[in-house]
Each structure stands twice: as C-alpha cells, then as structure tokens.
CSV table of C-alpha atoms and ligand atoms in Angstrom, one decimal:
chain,number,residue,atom,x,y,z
A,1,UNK,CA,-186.1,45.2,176.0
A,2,UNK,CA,-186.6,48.2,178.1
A,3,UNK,CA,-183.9,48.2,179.8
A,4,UNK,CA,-181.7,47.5,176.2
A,5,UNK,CA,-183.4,50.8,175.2
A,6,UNK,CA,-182.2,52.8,178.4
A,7,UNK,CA,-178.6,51.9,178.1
A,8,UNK,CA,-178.9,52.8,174.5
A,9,UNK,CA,-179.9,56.1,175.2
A,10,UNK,CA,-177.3,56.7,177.9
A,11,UNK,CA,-174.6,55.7,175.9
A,12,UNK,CA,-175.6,58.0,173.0
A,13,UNK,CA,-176.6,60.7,174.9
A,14,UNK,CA,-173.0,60.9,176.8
A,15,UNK,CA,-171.4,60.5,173.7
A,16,UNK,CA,-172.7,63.5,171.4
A,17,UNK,CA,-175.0,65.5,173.7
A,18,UNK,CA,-175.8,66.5,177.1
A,19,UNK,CA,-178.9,68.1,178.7
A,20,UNK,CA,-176.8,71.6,178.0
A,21,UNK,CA,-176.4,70.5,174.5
A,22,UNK,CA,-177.4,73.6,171.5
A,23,UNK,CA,-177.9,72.6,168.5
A,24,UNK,CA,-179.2,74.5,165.6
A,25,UNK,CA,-182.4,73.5,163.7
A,26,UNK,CA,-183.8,76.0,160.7
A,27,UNK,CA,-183.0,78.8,161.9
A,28,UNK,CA,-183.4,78.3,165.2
A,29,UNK,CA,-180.7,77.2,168.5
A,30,UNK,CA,-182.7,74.4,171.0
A,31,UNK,CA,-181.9,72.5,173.2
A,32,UNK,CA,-180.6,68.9,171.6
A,33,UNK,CA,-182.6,66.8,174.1
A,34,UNK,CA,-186.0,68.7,172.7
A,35,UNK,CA,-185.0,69.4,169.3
A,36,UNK,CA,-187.9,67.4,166.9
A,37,UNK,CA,-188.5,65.7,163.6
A,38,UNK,CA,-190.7,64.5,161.7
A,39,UNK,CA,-191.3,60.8,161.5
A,40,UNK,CA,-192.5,60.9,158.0
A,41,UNK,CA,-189.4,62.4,156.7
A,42,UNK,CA,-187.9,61.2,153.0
A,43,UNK,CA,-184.4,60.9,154.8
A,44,UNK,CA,-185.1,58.4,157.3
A,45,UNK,CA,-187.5,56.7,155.0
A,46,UNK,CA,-185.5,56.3,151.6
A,47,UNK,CA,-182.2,58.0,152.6
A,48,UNK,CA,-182.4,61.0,150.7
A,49,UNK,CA,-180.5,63.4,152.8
A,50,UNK,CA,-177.2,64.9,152.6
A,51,UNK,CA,-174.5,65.6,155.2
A,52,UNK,CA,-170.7,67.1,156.1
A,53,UNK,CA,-168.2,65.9,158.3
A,54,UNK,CA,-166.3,69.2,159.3
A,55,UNK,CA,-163.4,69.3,162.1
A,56,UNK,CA,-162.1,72.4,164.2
A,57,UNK,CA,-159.6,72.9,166.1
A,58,UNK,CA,-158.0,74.7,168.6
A,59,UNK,CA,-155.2,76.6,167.4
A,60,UNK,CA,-153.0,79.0,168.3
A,61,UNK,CA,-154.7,81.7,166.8
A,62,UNK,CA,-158.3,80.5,168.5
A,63,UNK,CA,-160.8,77.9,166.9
A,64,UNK,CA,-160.6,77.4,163.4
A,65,UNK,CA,-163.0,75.1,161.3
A,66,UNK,CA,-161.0,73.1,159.2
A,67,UNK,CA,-161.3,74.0,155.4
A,68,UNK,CA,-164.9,75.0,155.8
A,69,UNK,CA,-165.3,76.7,152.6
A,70,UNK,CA,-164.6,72.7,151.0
A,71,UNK,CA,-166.7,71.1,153.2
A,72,UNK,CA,-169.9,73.5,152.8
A,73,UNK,CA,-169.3,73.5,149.1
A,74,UNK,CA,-169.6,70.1,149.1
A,75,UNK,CA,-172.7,70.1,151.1
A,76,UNK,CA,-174.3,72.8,148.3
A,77,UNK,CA,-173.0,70.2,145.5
A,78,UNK,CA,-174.6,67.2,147.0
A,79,UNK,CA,-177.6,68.9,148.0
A,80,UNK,CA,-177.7,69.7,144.2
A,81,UNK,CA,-177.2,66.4,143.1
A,82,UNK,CA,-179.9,65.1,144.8
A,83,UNK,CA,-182.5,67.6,143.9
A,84,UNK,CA,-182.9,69.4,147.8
A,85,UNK,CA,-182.9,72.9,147.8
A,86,UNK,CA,-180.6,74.3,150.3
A,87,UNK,CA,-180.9,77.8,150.7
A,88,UNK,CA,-177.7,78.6,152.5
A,89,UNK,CA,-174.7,80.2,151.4
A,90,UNK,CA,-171.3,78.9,152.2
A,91,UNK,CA,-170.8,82.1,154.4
A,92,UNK,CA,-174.1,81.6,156.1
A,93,UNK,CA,-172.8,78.1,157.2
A,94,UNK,CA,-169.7,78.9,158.3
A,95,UNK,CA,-171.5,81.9,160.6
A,96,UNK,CA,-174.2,79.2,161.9
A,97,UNK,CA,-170.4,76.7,162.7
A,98,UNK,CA,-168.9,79.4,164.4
A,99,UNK,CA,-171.8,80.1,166.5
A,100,UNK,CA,-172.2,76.3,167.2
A,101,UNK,CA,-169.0,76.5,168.8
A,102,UNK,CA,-169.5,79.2,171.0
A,103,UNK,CA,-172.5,78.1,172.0
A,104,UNK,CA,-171.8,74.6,173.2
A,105,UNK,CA,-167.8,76.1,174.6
A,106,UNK,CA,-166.3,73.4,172.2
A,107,UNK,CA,-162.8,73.9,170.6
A,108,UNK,CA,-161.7,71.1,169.2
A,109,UNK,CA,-164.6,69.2,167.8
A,110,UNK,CA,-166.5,67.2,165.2
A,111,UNK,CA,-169.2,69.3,163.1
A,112,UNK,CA,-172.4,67.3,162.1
A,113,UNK,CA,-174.3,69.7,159.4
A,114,UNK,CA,-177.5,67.3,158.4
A,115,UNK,CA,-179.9,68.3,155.5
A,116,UNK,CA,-182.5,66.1,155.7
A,117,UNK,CA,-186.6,66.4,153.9
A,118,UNK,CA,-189.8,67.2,155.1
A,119,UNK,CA,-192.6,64.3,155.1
A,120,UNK,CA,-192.9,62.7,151.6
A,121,UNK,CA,-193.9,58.8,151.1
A,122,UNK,CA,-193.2,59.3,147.4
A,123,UNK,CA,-190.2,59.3,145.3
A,124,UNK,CA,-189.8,62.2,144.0
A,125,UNK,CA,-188.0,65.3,145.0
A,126,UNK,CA,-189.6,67.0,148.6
A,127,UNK,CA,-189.9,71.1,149.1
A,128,UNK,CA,-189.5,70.9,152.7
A,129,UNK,CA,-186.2,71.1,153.6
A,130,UNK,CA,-184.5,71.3,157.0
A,131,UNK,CA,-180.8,71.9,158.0
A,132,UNK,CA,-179.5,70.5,161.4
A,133,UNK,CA,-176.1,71.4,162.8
A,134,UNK,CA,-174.6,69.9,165.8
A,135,UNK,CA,-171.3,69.2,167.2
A,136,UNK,CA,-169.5,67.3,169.8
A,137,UNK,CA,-166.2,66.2,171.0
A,138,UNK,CA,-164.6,62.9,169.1
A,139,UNK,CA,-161.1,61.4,169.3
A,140,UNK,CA,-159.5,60.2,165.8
A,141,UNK,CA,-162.5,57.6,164.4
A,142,UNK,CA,-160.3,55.3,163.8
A,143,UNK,CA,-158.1,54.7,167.0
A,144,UNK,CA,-154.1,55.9,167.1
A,145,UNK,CA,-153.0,52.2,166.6
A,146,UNK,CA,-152.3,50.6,163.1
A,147,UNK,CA,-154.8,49.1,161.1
A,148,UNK,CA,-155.9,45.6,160.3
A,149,UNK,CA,-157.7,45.8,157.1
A,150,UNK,CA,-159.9,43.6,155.1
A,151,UNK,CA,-160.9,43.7,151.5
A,152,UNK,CA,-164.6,44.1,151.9
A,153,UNK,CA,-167.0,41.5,150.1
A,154,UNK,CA,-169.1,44.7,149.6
A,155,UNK,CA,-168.2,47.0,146.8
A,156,UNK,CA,-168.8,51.0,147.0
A,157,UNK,CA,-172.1,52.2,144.9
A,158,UNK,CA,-171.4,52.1,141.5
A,159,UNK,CA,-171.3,55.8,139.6
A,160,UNK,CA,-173.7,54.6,137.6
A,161,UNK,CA,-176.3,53.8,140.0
A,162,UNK,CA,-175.7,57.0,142.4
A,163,UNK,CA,-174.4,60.3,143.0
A,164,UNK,CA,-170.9,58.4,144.9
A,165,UNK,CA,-169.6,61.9,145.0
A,166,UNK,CA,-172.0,63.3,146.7
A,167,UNK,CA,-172.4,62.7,151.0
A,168,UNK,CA,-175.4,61.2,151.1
A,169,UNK,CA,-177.2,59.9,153.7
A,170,UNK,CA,-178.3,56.4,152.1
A,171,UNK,CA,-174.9,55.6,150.7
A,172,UNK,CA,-173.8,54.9,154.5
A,173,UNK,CA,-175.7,51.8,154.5
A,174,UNK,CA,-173.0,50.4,152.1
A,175,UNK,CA,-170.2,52.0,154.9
A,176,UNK,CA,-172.2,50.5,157.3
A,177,UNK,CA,-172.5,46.7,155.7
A,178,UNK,CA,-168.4,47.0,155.5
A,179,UNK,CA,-167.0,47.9,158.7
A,180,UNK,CA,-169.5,45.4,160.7
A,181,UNK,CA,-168.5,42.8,158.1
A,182,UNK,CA,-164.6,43.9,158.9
A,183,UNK,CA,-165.4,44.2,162.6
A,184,UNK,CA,-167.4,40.7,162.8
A,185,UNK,CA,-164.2,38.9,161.3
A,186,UNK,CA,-162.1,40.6,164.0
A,187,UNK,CA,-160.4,43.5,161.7
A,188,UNK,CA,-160.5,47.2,162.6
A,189,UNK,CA,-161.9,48.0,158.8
A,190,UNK,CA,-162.7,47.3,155.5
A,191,UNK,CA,-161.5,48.4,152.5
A,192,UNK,CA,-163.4,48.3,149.6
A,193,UNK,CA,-163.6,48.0,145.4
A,194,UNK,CA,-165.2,50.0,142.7
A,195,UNK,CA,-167.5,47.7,140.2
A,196,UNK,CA,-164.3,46.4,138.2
A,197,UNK,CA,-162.5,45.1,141.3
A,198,UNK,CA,-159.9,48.2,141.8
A,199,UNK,CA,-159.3,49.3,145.1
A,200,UNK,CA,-161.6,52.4,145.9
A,201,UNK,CA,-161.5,53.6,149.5
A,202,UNK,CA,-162.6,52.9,153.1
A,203,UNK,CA,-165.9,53.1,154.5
A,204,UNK,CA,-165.5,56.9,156.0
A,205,UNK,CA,-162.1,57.6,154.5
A,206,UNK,CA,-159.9,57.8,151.5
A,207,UNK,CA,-157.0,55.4,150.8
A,208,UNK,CA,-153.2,55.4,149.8
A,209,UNK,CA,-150.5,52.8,149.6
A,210,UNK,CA,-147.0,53.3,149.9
A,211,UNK,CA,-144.1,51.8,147.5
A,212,UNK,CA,-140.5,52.0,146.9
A,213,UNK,CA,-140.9,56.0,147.9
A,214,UNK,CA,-143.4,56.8,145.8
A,215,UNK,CA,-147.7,57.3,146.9
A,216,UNK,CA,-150.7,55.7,145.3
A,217,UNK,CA,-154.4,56.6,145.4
A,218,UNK,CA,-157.4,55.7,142.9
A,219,UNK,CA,-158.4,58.6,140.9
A,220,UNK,CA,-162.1,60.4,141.1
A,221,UNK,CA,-164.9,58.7,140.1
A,222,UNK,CA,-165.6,56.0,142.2
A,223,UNK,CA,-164.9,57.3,145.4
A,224,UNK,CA,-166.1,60.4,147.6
A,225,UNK,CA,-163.7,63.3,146.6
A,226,UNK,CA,-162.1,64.1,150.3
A,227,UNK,CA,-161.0,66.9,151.7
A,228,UNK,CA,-158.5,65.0,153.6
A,229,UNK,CA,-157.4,63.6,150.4
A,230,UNK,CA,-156.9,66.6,148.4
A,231,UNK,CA,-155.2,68.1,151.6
A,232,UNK,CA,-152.4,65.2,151.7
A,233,UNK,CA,-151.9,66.5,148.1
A,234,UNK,CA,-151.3,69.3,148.8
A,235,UNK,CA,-148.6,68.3,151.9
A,236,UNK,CA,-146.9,65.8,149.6
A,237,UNK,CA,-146.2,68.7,147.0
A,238,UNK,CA,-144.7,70.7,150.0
A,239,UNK,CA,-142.6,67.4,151.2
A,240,UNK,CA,-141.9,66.7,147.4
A,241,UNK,CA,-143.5,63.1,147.7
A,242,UNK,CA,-144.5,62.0,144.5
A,243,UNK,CA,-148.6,61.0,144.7
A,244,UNK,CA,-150.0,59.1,141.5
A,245,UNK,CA,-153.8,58.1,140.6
A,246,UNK,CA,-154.1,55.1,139.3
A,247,UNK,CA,-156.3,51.8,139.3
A,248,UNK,CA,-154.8,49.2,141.7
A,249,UNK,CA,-156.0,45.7,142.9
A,250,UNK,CA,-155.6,44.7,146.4
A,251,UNK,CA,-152.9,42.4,145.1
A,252,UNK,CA,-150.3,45.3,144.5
A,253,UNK,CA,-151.7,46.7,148.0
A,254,UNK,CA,-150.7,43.3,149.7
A,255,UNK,CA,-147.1,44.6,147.9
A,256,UNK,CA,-146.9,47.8,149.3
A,257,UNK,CA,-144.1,49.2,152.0
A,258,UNK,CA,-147.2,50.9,154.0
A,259,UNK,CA,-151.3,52.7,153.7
A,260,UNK,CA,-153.4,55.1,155.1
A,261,UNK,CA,-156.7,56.1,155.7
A,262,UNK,CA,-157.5,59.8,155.0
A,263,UNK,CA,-160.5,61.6,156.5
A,264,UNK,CA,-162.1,64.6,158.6
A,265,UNK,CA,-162.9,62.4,161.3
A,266,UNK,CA,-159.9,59.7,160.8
A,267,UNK,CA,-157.5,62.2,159.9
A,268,UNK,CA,-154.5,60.7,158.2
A,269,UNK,CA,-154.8,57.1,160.0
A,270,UNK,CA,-152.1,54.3,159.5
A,271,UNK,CA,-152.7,50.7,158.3
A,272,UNK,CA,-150.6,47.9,159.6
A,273,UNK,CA,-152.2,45.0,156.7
A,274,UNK,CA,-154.7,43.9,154.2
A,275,UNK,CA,-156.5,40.7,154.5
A,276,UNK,CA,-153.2,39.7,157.1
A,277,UNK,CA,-150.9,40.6,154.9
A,278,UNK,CA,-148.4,43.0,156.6
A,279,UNK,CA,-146.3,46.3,154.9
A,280,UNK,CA,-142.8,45.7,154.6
A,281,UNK,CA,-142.0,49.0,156.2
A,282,UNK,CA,-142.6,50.0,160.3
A,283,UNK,CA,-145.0,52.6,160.0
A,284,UNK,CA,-142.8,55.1,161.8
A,285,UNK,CA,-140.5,54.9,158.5
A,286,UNK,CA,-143.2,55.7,156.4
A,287,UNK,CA,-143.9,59.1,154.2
A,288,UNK,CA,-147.9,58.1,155.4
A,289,UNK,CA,-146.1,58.4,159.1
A,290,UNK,CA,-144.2,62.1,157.9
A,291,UNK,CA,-147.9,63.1,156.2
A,292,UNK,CA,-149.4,62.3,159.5
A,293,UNK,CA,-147.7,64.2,161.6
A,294,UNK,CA,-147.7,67.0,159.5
A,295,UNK,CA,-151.4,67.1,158.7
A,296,UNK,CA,-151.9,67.6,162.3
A,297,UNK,CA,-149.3,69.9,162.8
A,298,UNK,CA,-151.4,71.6,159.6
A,299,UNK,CA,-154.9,71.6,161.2
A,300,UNK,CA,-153.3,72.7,164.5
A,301,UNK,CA,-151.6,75.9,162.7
A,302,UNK,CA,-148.4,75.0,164.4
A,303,UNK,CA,-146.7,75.0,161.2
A,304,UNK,CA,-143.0,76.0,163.1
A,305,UNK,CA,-143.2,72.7,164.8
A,306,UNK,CA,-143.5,71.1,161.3
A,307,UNK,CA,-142.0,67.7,162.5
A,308,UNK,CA,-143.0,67.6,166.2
A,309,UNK,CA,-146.3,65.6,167.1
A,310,UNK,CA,-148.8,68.1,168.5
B,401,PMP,N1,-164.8,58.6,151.7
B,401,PMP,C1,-166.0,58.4,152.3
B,401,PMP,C2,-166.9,57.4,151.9
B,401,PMP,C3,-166.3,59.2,153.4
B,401,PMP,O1,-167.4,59.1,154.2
B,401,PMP,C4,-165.3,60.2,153.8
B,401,PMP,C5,-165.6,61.1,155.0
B,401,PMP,N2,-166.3,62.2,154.7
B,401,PMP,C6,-164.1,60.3,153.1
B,401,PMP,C7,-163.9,59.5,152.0
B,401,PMP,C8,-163.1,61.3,153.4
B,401,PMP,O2,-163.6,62.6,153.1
B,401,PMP,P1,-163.0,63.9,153.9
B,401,PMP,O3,-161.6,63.8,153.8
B,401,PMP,O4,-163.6,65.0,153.1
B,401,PMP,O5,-163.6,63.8,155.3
C-alpha cells in the first residue's frame, strides 16, 4: 500500500510539476509542491468547481495563449452558472497566464485554471472562492494514431439535470466512467449520446463525421460548446468545407468516409472506427486530415505554411 502510494506520487509529480514548479493560488505564486487546500472544500466534496483547458504555443511571434479571451469567458459563464463568484476579469486572467508562463519557462504548454470553494458540507452556494492556475507540458491527449472508438453505454448529463455547457468539475465523473469503460474493452475512447440516443461528443472533446464531402457535428445543447469546435468552423469556412448541425445516431456514423475529435488538449484528433466499424476513407484523404493540419498550422501562426505539418 505504501509503496502503491509512492509510485503514485512520482508519476504525477514528473508529469505536471517539479520541485521548481510556480503555480498561482489567490493571488499569490508558490511553489506547487507546498501550495495547500482545504480538505473540507465543496469541490472535492460534491464537485462544484469549475475549470478551463487553455493551450499556448510557441509561435513565431513568441508564446501566444490560444484563444484566451474564449476560454476565460467561458470560465466567467460557468462560474456564473453555478452560483461561484469569480472576481476576475478576462484581462486579469490572461495577465495571471502570461505570467504563469514566464514563470515556469514554458512555451508550448497546457493551462490548468481551477476555481474551486472554500469549506462548505452544505448544498448550497459557498462565499469562499479560490482560483488556481498551473501549467505544464502535454503532448496531443489523445495520441497521433487513429482512433478506435466505442459508443459509450454512458450517456452525457442531460440539460435538464445540469449546466452541460458549463466546465464543471463534477461533470468529469461521467468523462471519466466513459473512457475507462472504452479503455477496459481495449478501445482508445468512447463516444457518447445525448438522452434521446443522438450522438453527442467525446469525453474531453467534440465530434464530427465525414460523408460524401460534406462535415457533420450535433448542434448546442447537449454538448460542451468548444473552442476547438467553433475554431474548425471557422477553418472549414476558409477551406469552403460545408459543416452542418444536425442529430445523428451512431448508425449513420458507422456510414461515414471518416471523424474527429476536436479539443484544446486533443486538438483536431482522427478516428479510424466506431464500435469496429472502419471509415471508408484513409484518413490522409480526409477534409478532418486537411482541418488537422491546418489547425495546427493555425495555433502555430504559421499561416504561410498553410498545408505543411508544423
Ligand atoms: N467536450 C468536453 C466534454 C470537453 O471536456 C472538452 C474539452 N474542454 C471539449 C468538448 C472541447 O472543448 P474545447 O475545444 O473548448 O477544448
């Protein structure tokens, strides 16, 4: 048991921080190994907290944060929805990022804001509120190989039960339940369905299908409203792919000529098949494989080198 515990910690520690580590905790930059909480906190009691995913990059004209402004007015909305009073502006976060990044050397990294409660054992909303920022280095989340995907047995919180717009802390538990389900029958995710059996998204990510040159993804409502979404939009206007939201079943995915997965940390990821079922296109021939390329070619800034892999 002890020794489970100390290998634990190693691997943890030498994945996200170091004994040099900064991190930033109201207000104040600590050291990560002897920044503290409170064990009484709502968040890690009842999962009221609420969190951002936020990439930078090092680009040719120095670090830049990935859509920050998006990703920090999300925060605000989620923090809203969910009754926790954050006091920062959008230009405040972006300052405290910035300063992250110095602090810790990092260029191209992964941005971990937190906003998590003070001690509360009741349900209802808490004063205290804290906001934790760290970073660290992480590869694509998802791996540069293609996808095996299985339609989850779990379905995303329904709208009607939960802010599913909102990043909030407890909703992972339902991200959680579907990739170790996926991983447990030997895929590399799940894919899961809103409450009337459409396809919604992936655990951490958004989701697309591909067919006869044209791109599908479920509207809003169901699913978390990514930024990494709205940016292949945005891309797909520019390459004059045609994107449509509509309600799909995994039926017309098993159909498709190729998917994606599309999110901060995943970026835009390729899937290879649903539930074993493989896309009738190679990947390579794909406009998810063209969005791919360029959304990293987009987050890099290296815009003149629009169809070269950075
Ligand atoms: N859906 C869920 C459930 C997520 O956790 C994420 C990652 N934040 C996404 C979609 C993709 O969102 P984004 O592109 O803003 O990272």
């Amino acid at each position: 048991m002890r020794r489970a515990f100390f290998l634990l910690k190693i691997k943890n520690n030498n994945m996200y921080y170091n004994e040099n580590t900064t991190v930033y905790l109201n207000g104040k930059w600590l050291k990560a190994s002897e920044a503290k909480t409170d064990l009484y906190t709502q968040t890690l009691h009842y999962g009221n907290g609420v969190f951002e995913g936020i990439r930078a990059y090092d680009t040719e004209d120095g670090v830049q944060i990935f859509k920050a402004k998006e990703h920090f007015e999300r925060l605000l909305y989620s923090a809203k929805k969910m009754h926790i009073n954050l006091n920062l502006s959008v230009e405040e976060m972006i300052q405290i990022t910035s300063e992250l990044l110095e602090k810790n050397k990092l260029k191209d990294a992964y941005i971990r804001p937190l906003v998590y409660l003070g001690a509360n054992m009741s349900l209802q909303p808490t004063e205290e509120v804290n906001v934790f920022f760290c970073a660290w280095e992480w590869g694509k989340y998802l791996g540069d190989n293609l996808l095996n995907v299985m339609t989850s047995s779990y379905q995303r919180p329904n709208p009607k039960s939960c802010h599913v717009e909102a990043k909030v802390v407890g909703h992972y538990t339902n991200s959680i339940l579907a990739t170790t389900e996926a991983k447990q029958k030997g895929f590399d995710e799940a894919l899961l369905l809103d409450a009337s059996g459409n396809v919604a998204e992936g655990p951490g990510a958004n989701f697309f299908y591909e067919k006869d040159g044209k791109l599908f993804t479920c509207p809003l409502g169901n699913v978390l409203p990514g930024i990494t979404r709205a940016t292949v939009f945005e891309l797909a206007k520019e390459l004059k792919f045609e994107v449509e939201e509509k309600y799909f079943t995994p039926e017309d995915v098993k159909n498709a000529d190729g998917a994606f997965f599309t999110g901060t940390a995943a970026e835009v990821a390729g899937i290879g098949s649903l539930d074993h079922v493989k896309f009738q296109m190679d990947w390579e021939d794909t406009m998810g494989y063209t969005l791919a390329r360029m959304y990293r070619n987009r987050v890099a800034k290296r815009e003149c080198q629009q169809f070269e892999l950075v």
